[in-house]
C-alpha atoms as a PDB file:
ATOM      1  CA  MET A   1       0.000   0.000   0.000  1.00  0.00           C
ATOM      2  CA  ALA A   2       1.193   3.530  -0.732  1.00  0.00           C
ATOM      3  CA  GLY A   3      -0.232   6.476   1.191  1.00  0.00           C
ATOM      4  CA  PHE A   4      -4.021   6.400   1.132  1.00  0.00           C
ATOM      5  CA  ASP A   5      -4.088   3.718  -1.569  1.00  0.00           C
ATOM      6  CA  LYS A   6      -5.200   0.522   0.215  1.00  0.00           C
ATOM      7  CA  VAL A   7      -5.396  -1.772  -2.806  1.00  0.00           C
ATOM      8  CA  VAL A   8      -3.378  -4.993  -2.729  1.00  0.00           C
ATOM      9  CA  THR A   9      -3.057  -7.304  -5.705  1.00  0.00           C
ATOM     10  CA  SER A  10      -2.604 -10.718  -4.085  1.00  0.00           C
ATOM     11  CA  TYR A  11      -4.519 -12.651  -1.464  1.00  0.00           C
ATOM     12  CA  ALA A  12      -1.220 -13.386   0.274  1.00  0.00           C
ATOM     13  CA  ASP A  13      -0.736  -9.641   0.780  1.00  0.00           C
ATOM     14  CA  ALA A  14      -4.382  -9.230   1.778  1.00  0.00           C
ATOM     15  CA  MET A  15      -4.087 -11.710   4.663  1.00  0.00           C
ATOM     16  CA  HIS A  16      -0.467 -11.009   5.575  1.00  0.00           C
ATOM     17  CA  GLY A  17       0.018 -11.118   9.336  1.00  0.00           C
ATOM     18  CA  LEU A  18      -2.640 -13.705  10.119  1.00  0.00           C
ATOM     19  CA  GLU A  19      -1.222 -16.186  12.610  1.00  0.00           C
ATOM     20  CA  ASP A  20      -2.342 -19.195  14.610  1.00  0.00           C
ATOM     21  CA  ASN A  21      -4.767 -18.568  17.489  1.00  0.00           C
ATOM     22  CA  MET A  22      -5.998 -15.230  16.179  1.00  0.00           C
ATOM     23  CA  THR A  23      -9.627 -14.073  16.010  1.00  0.00           C
ATOM     24  CA  ILE A  24     -11.293 -13.431  12.648  1.00  0.00           C
ATOM     25  CA  ILE A  25     -14.588 -11.579  12.309  1.00  0.00           C
ATOM     26  CA  ALA A  26     -16.257 -12.513   9.024  1.00  0.00           C
ATOM     27  CA  GLY A  27     -19.121 -10.753   7.288  1.00  0.00           C
ATOM     28  CA  GLY A  28     -21.871 -12.602   5.472  1.00  0.00           C
ATOM     29  CA  PHE A  29     -25.212 -14.269   6.088  1.00  0.00           C
ATOM     30  CA  GLY A  30     -25.461 -17.844   4.928  1.00  0.00           C
ATOM     31  CA  LEU A  31     -23.597 -17.749   1.617  1.00  0.00           C
ATOM     32  CA  CYS A  32     -24.722 -14.193   0.842  1.00  0.00           C
ATOM     33  CA  GLY A  33     -22.102 -11.463   0.983  1.00  0.00           C
ATOM     34  CA  ILE A  34     -19.208 -13.684   2.055  1.00  0.00           C
ATOM     35  CA  PRO A  35     -15.551 -12.876   1.242  1.00  0.00           C
ATOM     36  CA  GLU A  36     -14.987 -16.080  -0.728  1.00  0.00           C
ATOM     37  CA  GLY A  37     -11.412 -15.427  -1.818  1.00  0.00           C
ATOM     38  CA  LEU A  38     -10.230 -14.304   1.608  1.00  0.00           C
ATOM     39  CA  ILE A  39     -11.682 -17.449   3.185  1.00  0.00           C
ATOM     40  CA  ALA A  40      -9.921 -19.533   0.540  1.00  0.00           C
ATOM     41  CA  GLU A  41      -6.657 -17.791   1.380  1.00  0.00           C
ATOM     42  CA  VAL A  42      -7.042 -18.602   5.082  1.00  0.00           C
ATOM     43  CA  LYS A  43      -7.500 -22.239   4.075  1.00  0.00           C
ATOM     44  CA  ARG A  44      -4.426 -22.114   1.843  1.00  0.00           C
ATOM     45  CA  MET A  45      -2.355 -20.621   4.670  1.00  0.00           C
ATOM     46  CA  GLY A  46      -3.324 -23.481   6.962  1.00  0.00           C
ATOM     47  CA  THR A  47      -3.627 -21.191   9.973  1.00  0.00           C
ATOM     48  CA  LYS A  48      -4.805 -23.143  13.035  1.00  0.00           C
ATOM     49  CA  GLY A  49      -6.473 -22.501  16.379  1.00  0.00           C
ATOM     50  CA  LEU A  50      -8.668 -19.733  14.991  1.00  0.00           C
ATOM     51  CA  THR A  51     -11.624 -18.164  16.732  1.00  0.00           C
ATOM     52  CA  VAL A  52     -14.112 -17.178  14.026  1.00  0.00           C
ATOM     53  CA  VAL A  53     -16.978 -14.788  14.674  1.00  0.00           C
ATOM     54  CA  SER A  54     -19.692 -14.892  12.025  1.00  0.00           C
ATOM     55  CA  ASN A  55     -23.432 -15.380  11.736  1.00  0.00           C
ATOM     56  CA  ASN A  56     -22.865 -18.969  10.631  1.00  0.00           C
ATOM     57  CA  CYS A  57     -20.118 -21.289   9.380  1.00  0.00           C
ATOM     58  CA  GLY A  58     -20.995 -21.662   5.729  1.00  0.00           C
ATOM     59  CA  VAL A  59     -21.984 -25.064   4.394  1.00  0.00           C
ATOM     60  CA  ASP A  60     -20.076 -28.266   3.807  1.00  0.00           C
ATOM     61  CA  GLY A  61     -17.352 -27.474   1.282  1.00  0.00           C
ATOM     62  CA  PHE A  62     -18.069 -23.788   0.810  1.00  0.00           C
ATOM     63  CA  GLY A  63     -17.728 -20.511   2.701  1.00  0.00           C
ATOM     64  CA  LEU A  64     -16.301 -20.769   6.190  1.00  0.00           C
ATOM     65  CA  GLY A  65     -17.163 -24.466   6.086  1.00  0.00           C
ATOM     66  CA  VAL A  66     -13.914 -25.151   4.197  1.00  0.00           C
ATOM     67  CA  LEU A  67     -11.922 -24.132   7.286  1.00  0.00           C
ATOM     68  CA  LEU A  68     -13.475 -27.007   9.213  1.00  0.00           C
ATOM     69  CA  GLU A  69     -12.053 -29.587   6.832  1.00  0.00           C
ATOM     70  CA  ASP A  70      -8.531 -29.297   8.281  1.00  0.00           C
ATOM     71  CA  LYS A  71      -9.787 -28.291  11.727  1.00  0.00           C
ATOM     72  CA  GLN A  72      -8.455 -24.744  11.425  1.00  0.00           C
ATOM     73  CA  ILE A  73     -11.242 -23.336  13.615  1.00  0.00           C
ATOM     74  CA  LYS A  74     -10.921 -23.859  17.354  1.00  0.00           C
ATOM     75  CA  LYS A  75     -13.942 -21.808  18.400  1.00  0.00           C
ATOM     76  CA  MET A  76     -16.970 -20.512  16.536  1.00  0.00           C
ATOM     77  CA  VAL A  77     -19.073 -17.594  17.776  1.00  0.00           C
ATOM     78  CA  SER A  78     -22.259 -17.586  15.724  1.00  0.00           C
ATOM     79  CA  SER A  79     -26.035 -17.491  15.790  1.00  0.00           C
ATOM     80  CA  TYR A  80     -27.015 -20.200  13.305  1.00  0.00           C
ATOM     81  CA  VAL A  81     -25.250 -23.482  12.632  1.00  0.00           C
ATOM     82  CA  GLY A  82     -27.845 -25.713  11.011  1.00  0.00           C
ATOM     83  CA  GLU A  83     -26.550 -26.059   7.433  1.00  0.00           C
ATOM     84  CA  ASN A  84     -23.210 -27.768   8.061  1.00  0.00           C
ATOM     85  CA  ALA A  85     -22.933 -31.475   8.857  1.00  0.00           C
ATOM     86  CA  LEU A  86     -19.176 -31.302   9.517  1.00  0.00           C
ATOM     87  CA  PHE A  87     -19.780 -28.492  11.994  1.00  0.00           C
ATOM     88  CA  GLU A  88     -22.286 -30.668  13.834  1.00  0.00           C
ATOM     89  CA  LYS A  89     -19.906 -33.628  13.852  1.00  0.00           C
ATOM     90  CA  GLN A  90     -16.972 -31.642  15.259  1.00  0.00           C
ATOM     91  CA  LEU A  91     -19.197 -30.020  17.877  1.00  0.00           C
ATOM     92  CA  LEU A  92     -20.592 -33.339  19.088  1.00  0.00           C
ATOM     93  CA  ASN A  93     -17.103 -34.898  19.112  1.00  0.00           C
ATOM     94  CA  GLY A  94     -15.753 -32.086  21.275  1.00  0.00           C
ATOM     95  CA  GLU A  95     -13.395 -30.916  18.521  1.00  0.00           C
ATOM     96  CA  LEU A  96     -15.035 -27.500  18.110  1.00  0.00           C
ATOM     97  CA  GLU A  97     -16.028 -25.008  20.780  1.00  0.00           C
ATOM     98  CA  VAL A  98     -19.229 -23.141  19.953  1.00  0.00           C
ATOM     99  CA  GLU A  99     -20.655 -20.000  21.532  1.00  0.00           C
ATOM    100  CA  LEU A 100     -24.210 -19.561  20.296  1.00  0.00           C
ATOM    101  CA  THR A 101     -25.262 -15.923  20.325  1.00  0.00           C
ATOM    102  CA  PRO A 102     -28.639 -14.400  19.395  1.00  0.00           C
ATOM    103  CA  GLN A 103     -28.419 -12.854  15.948  1.00  0.00           C
ATOM    104  CA  GLY A 104     -29.179  -9.260  16.920  1.00  0.00           C
ATOM    105  CA  THR A 105     -26.858  -9.513  19.908  1.00  0.00           C
ATOM    106  CA  LEU A 106     -24.062 -10.748  17.651  1.00  0.00           C
ATOM    107  CA  ALA A 107     -24.523  -7.812  15.302  1.00  0.00           C
ATOM    108  CA  GLU A 108     -24.476  -5.388  18.225  1.00  0.00           C
ATOM    109  CA  LYS A 109     -21.377  -7.047  19.705  1.00  0.00           C
ATOM    110  CA  MET A 110     -19.547  -6.272  16.463  1.00  0.00           C
ATOM    111  CA  ARG A 111     -20.919  -2.748  16.209  1.00  0.00           C
ATOM    112  CA  ALA A 112     -20.057  -1.994  19.833  1.00  0.00           C
ATOM    113  CA  GLY A 113     -16.549  -3.355  19.368  1.00  0.00           C
ATOM    114  CA  GLY A 114     -16.017  -1.072  16.399  1.00  0.00           C
ATOM    115  CA  ALA A 115     -17.407   1.914  18.291  1.00  0.00           C
ATOM    116  CA  GLY A 116     -15.150   1.374  21.309  1.00  0.00           C
ATOM    117  CA  ILE A 117     -18.057   0.423  23.587  1.00  0.00           C
ATOM    118  CA  PRO A 118     -16.852  -2.421  25.837  1.00  0.00           C
ATOM    119  CA  ALA A 119     -20.277  -3.844  26.745  1.00  0.00           C
ATOM    120  CA  PHE A 120     -24.006  -3.173  26.563  1.00  0.00           C
ATOM    121  CA  TYR A 121     -27.240  -4.345  28.174  1.00  0.00           C
ATOM    122  CA  THR A 122     -29.878  -6.278  26.233  1.00  0.00           C
ATOM    123  CA  ALA A 123     -33.081  -8.029  27.246  1.00  0.00           C
ATOM    124  CA  THR A 124     -32.442 -10.791  24.706  1.00  0.00           C
ATOM    125  CA  GLY A 125     -31.412 -13.998  26.414  1.00  0.00           C
ATOM    126  CA  PHE A 126     -32.374 -13.091  29.963  1.00  0.00           C
ATOM    127  CA  GLY A 127     -33.714 -16.142  31.790  1.00  0.00           C
ATOM    128  CA  THR A 128     -32.292 -18.541  29.176  1.00  0.00           C
ATOM    129  CA  PRO A 129     -28.978 -20.428  28.940  1.00  0.00           C
ATOM    130  CA  VAL A 130     -27.643 -17.432  26.963  1.00  0.00           C
ATOM    131  CA  GLY A 131     -27.849 -15.309  30.098  1.00  0.00           C
ATOM    132  CA  GLU A 132     -26.353 -17.805  32.551  1.00  0.00           C
ATOM    133  CA  GLY A 133     -23.392 -16.398  34.449  1.00  0.00           C
ATOM    134  CA  LYS A 134     -23.803 -12.908  33.031  1.00  0.00           C
ATOM    135  CA  GLU A 135     -24.380  -9.735  35.005  1.00  0.00           C
ATOM    136  CA  SER A 136     -28.001  -8.588  34.976  1.00  0.00           C
ATOM    137  CA  ARG A 137     -29.822  -5.359  35.869  1.00  0.00           C
ATOM    138  CA  GLN A 138     -33.308  -3.968  35.748  1.00  0.00           C
ATOM    139  CA  PHE A 139     -34.188  -0.878  33.745  1.00  0.00           C
ATOM    140  CA  ASN A 140     -37.734   0.453  33.919  1.00  0.00           C
ATOM    141  CA  GLY A 141     -38.923  -2.808  35.398  1.00  0.00           C
ATOM    142  CA  ARG A 142     -37.420  -5.035  32.710  1.00  0.00           C
ATOM    143  CA  ASP A 143     -34.487  -7.422  33.137  1.00  0.00           C
ATOM    144  CA  TYR A 144     -31.385  -7.117  31.016  1.00  0.00           C
ATOM    145  CA  ILE A 145     -28.075  -8.965  30.735  1.00  0.00           C
ATOM    146  CA  LEU A 146     -24.655  -7.460  30.092  1.00  0.00           C
ATOM    147  CA  GLU A 147     -23.033  -8.566  26.844  1.00  0.00           C
ATOM    148  CA  GLU A 148     -19.405  -7.806  26.037  1.00  0.00           C
ATOM    149  CA  ALA A 149     -18.389  -6.338  22.691  1.00  0.00           C
ATOM    150  CA  ILE A 150     -16.311  -8.280  20.179  1.00  0.00           C
ATOM    151  CA  THR A 151     -13.194  -7.222  18.314  1.00  0.00           C
ATOM    152  CA  GLY A 152     -10.934  -9.317  16.121  1.00  0.00           C
ATOM    153  CA  ASP A 153      -7.334  -9.427  14.982  1.00  0.00           C
ATOM    154  CA  PHE A 154      -8.707  -9.521  11.424  1.00  0.00           C
ATOM    155  CA  ALA A 155     -12.056  -8.637   9.907  1.00  0.00           C
ATOM    156  CA  ILE A 156     -12.778 -10.063   6.456  1.00  0.00           C
ATOM    157  CA  VAL A 157     -15.570  -8.386   4.558  1.00  0.00           C
ATOM    158  CA  LYS A 158     -17.238  -8.577   1.158  1.00  0.00           C
ATOM    159  CA  ALA A 159     -18.398  -5.361  -0.546  1.00  0.00           C
ATOM    160  CA  TRP A 160     -19.855  -4.486  -3.912  1.00  0.00           C
ATOM    161  CA  LYS A 161     -17.670  -1.475  -4.733  1.00  0.00           C
ATOM    162  CA  ALA A 162     -14.778   0.294  -3.055  1.00  0.00           C
ATOM    163  CA  ASP A 163     -12.469   3.083  -4.058  1.00  0.00           C
ATOM    164  CA  ARG A 164      -8.734   2.973  -3.549  1.00  0.00           C
ATOM    165  CA  TYR A 165      -9.090   4.774  -0.237  1.00  0.00           C
ATOM    166  CA  GLY A 166     -11.203   1.916   1.148  1.00  0.00           C
ATOM    167  CA  ASN A 167     -14.615   3.593   1.076  1.00  0.00           C
ATOM    168  CA  CYS A 168     -17.136   0.778   0.544  1.00  0.00           C
ATOM    169  CA  MET A 169     -20.635   0.213  -0.766  1.00  0.00           C
ATOM    170  CA  TYR A 170     -22.647  -2.974  -0.226  1.00  0.00           C
ATOM    171  CA  ARG A 171     -25.453  -4.251  -2.419  1.00  0.00           C
ATOM    172  CA  HIS A 172     -28.878  -5.211  -1.113  1.00  0.00           C
ATOM    173  CA  THR A 173     -28.924  -8.230   1.243  1.00  0.00           C
ATOM    174  CA  ALA A 174     -25.182  -8.755   0.774  1.00  0.00           C
ATOM    175  CA  MET A 175     -24.793  -5.900   3.244  1.00  0.00           C
ATOM    176  CA  ASN A 176     -25.985  -8.030   6.228  1.00  0.00           C
ATOM    177  CA  PHE A 177     -23.199  -8.282   8.863  1.00  0.00           C
ATOM    178  CA  ASN A 178     -20.482  -6.734   6.707  1.00  0.00           C
ATOM    179  CA  PRO A 179     -20.707  -3.087   7.870  1.00  0.00           C
ATOM    180  CA  MET A 180     -20.469  -4.088  11.546  1.00  0.00           C
ATOM    181  CA  ALA A 181     -17.701  -6.594  10.929  1.00  0.00           C
ATOM    182  CA  ALA A 182     -15.694  -3.996   9.005  1.00  0.00           C
ATOM    183  CA  THR A 183     -15.459  -1.730  12.042  1.00  0.00           C
ATOM    184  CA  ALA A 184     -14.399  -4.397  14.529  1.00  0.00           C
ATOM    185  CA  GLY A 185     -11.093  -5.677  13.189  1.00  0.00           C
ATOM    186  CA  LYS A 186      -7.614  -4.478  14.073  1.00  0.00           C
ATOM    187  CA  ILE A 187      -6.879  -5.198  10.419  1.00  0.00           C
ATOM    188  CA  THR A 188      -9.895  -5.012   8.103  1.00  0.00           C
ATOM    189  CA  VAL A 189      -9.613  -6.562   4.653  1.00  0.00           C
ATOM    190  CA  VAL A 190     -12.352  -5.959   2.095  1.00  0.00           C
ATOM    191  CA  GLU A 191     -12.862  -8.144  -0.967  1.00  0.00           C
ATOM    192  CA  VAL A 192     -14.862  -6.320  -3.622  1.00  0.00           C
ATOM    193  CA  GLU A 193     -16.449  -6.888  -6.995  1.00  0.00           C
ATOM    194  CA  GLU A 194     -15.231  -3.581  -8.399  1.00  0.00           C
ATOM    195  CA  ILE A 195     -12.550  -1.046  -7.463  1.00  0.00           C
ATOM    196  CA  VAL A 196     -13.092   2.530  -8.592  1.00  0.00           C
ATOM    197  CA  GLU A 197     -11.070   5.705  -8.343  1.00  0.00           C
ATOM    198  CA  PRO A 198     -11.528   8.138  -5.441  1.00  0.00           C
ATOM    199  CA  GLY A 199     -14.416  10.494  -6.106  1.00  0.00           C
ATOM    200  CA  GLU A 200     -16.401   8.044  -8.230  1.00  0.00           C
ATOM    201  CA  LEU A 201     -18.582   6.880  -5.334  1.00  0.00           C
ATOM    202  CA  GLU A 202     -21.406   9.176  -4.273  1.00  0.00           C
ATOM    203  CA  PRO A 203     -20.403  10.184  -0.710  1.00  0.00           C
ATOM    204  CA  SER A 204     -23.940   9.817   0.625  1.00  0.00           C
ATOM    205  CA  GLN A 205     -24.032   6.198  -0.629  1.00  0.00           C
ATOM    206  CA  ILE A 206     -20.871   5.032   1.157  1.00  0.00           C
ATOM    207  CA  HIS A 207     -21.696   2.494   3.860  1.00  0.00           C
ATOM    208  CA  THR A 208     -18.229   1.888   5.355  1.00  0.00           C
ATOM    209  CA  PRO A 209     -15.814   4.844   5.409  1.00  0.00           C
ATOM    210  CA  GLY A 210     -12.281   4.039   4.402  1.00  0.00           C
ATOM    211  CA  ILE A 211     -10.925   4.937   7.831  1.00  0.00           C
ATOM    212  CA  TYR A 212     -12.056   1.493   9.001  1.00  0.00           C
ATOM    213  CA  VAL A 213     -10.395  -0.347   6.098  1.00  0.00           C
ATOM    214  CA  ASP A 214      -6.760  -1.397   5.849  1.00  0.00           C
ATOM    215  CA  ARG A 215      -6.650  -3.451   2.651  1.00  0.00           C
ATOM    216  CA  VAL A 216      -8.806  -3.779  -0.466  1.00  0.00           C
ATOM    217  CA  ILE A 217      -8.601  -6.566  -3.031  1.00  0.00           C
ATOM    218  CA  GLN A 218     -10.678  -7.185  -6.133  1.00  0.00           C
ATOM    219  CA  GLY A 219     -12.047 -10.724  -6.253  1.00  0.00           C
ATOM    220  CA  SER A 220     -14.179 -12.949  -8.415  1.00  0.00           C
ATOM    221  CA  PHE A 221     -17.150 -14.619  -6.828  1.00  0.00           C
ATOM    222  CA  GLU A 222     -19.064 -17.817  -7.406  1.00  0.00           C
ATOM    223  CA  LYS A 223     -22.043 -16.472  -5.427  1.00  0.00           C
ATOM    224  CA  ARG A 224     -23.368 -19.961  -4.795  1.00  0.00           C
ATOM    225  CA  ILE A 225     -27.056 -20.239  -3.936  1.00  0.00           C
ATOM    226  CA  GLU A 226     -27.498 -21.968  -0.602  1.00  0.00           C
ATOM    227  CA  ARG A 227     -30.939 -23.413  -1.316  1.00  0.00           C
ATOM    228  CA  LEU A 228     -32.026 -23.292  -4.946  1.00  0.00           C
ATOM    229  CA  VAL A 229     -35.797 -23.272  -5.379  1.00  0.00           C
ATOM    230  CA  THR A 230     -37.396 -23.120  -8.811  1.00  0.00           C
ATOM    231  CA  SER A 231     -41.007 -23.129  -9.914  1.00  0.00           C
ATOM    232  CA  LYS A 232     -42.419 -26.227 -11.576  1.00  0.00           C
ATOM    233  CA  GLY A 233     -43.978 -24.152 -14.300  1.00  0.00           C
ATOM    234  CA  ALA A 234     -47.431 -24.481 -15.774  1.00  0.00           C
END
């Protein structure tokens, strides 16, 4: 990178510095809006003992699911895990630690981490196993539990467009967890469909300001459909 230009041209440069036992925060929801190439690079690197924070862990053989194949993930912090048989197997065999977190709470944990807020109170999970062992308080007669924010050594994010300064735009549902994840990494790497020159993006349409972004790489995406449903026709 030179000056404000955050573009890198290889996945090795994009993920440089990732080491064993680090924490990765990954954007995406199911297979929508996932940084496919960055995940593939983590697999290629063979980094082990990772804690991965993401809504889910992909599916068997795609998305974050590929990192389970060589047992690169030590702990998964997520809200939905139902589409991955290998995930289930490793969990039941005691090979994978899992911290299930309500979806909205997970999003807020990322956002709070990026905003420098160490913890927040939420009513979600009070009186359930989610709230066990956590500090609780009442506000206006309602019970809340204290949830700690999340930050990561790396955040890997998928965006639609970015300029060379790292300003990002997301497209439709591919936005999902990506804006929150982008703020919560010590090093944030964004994989994009298109890189444009500074000034080409309408400022009011920028979702993630470049100040949060450290590296930008242009990727190519399979955009696999998780569950393909077609009509039977007339």
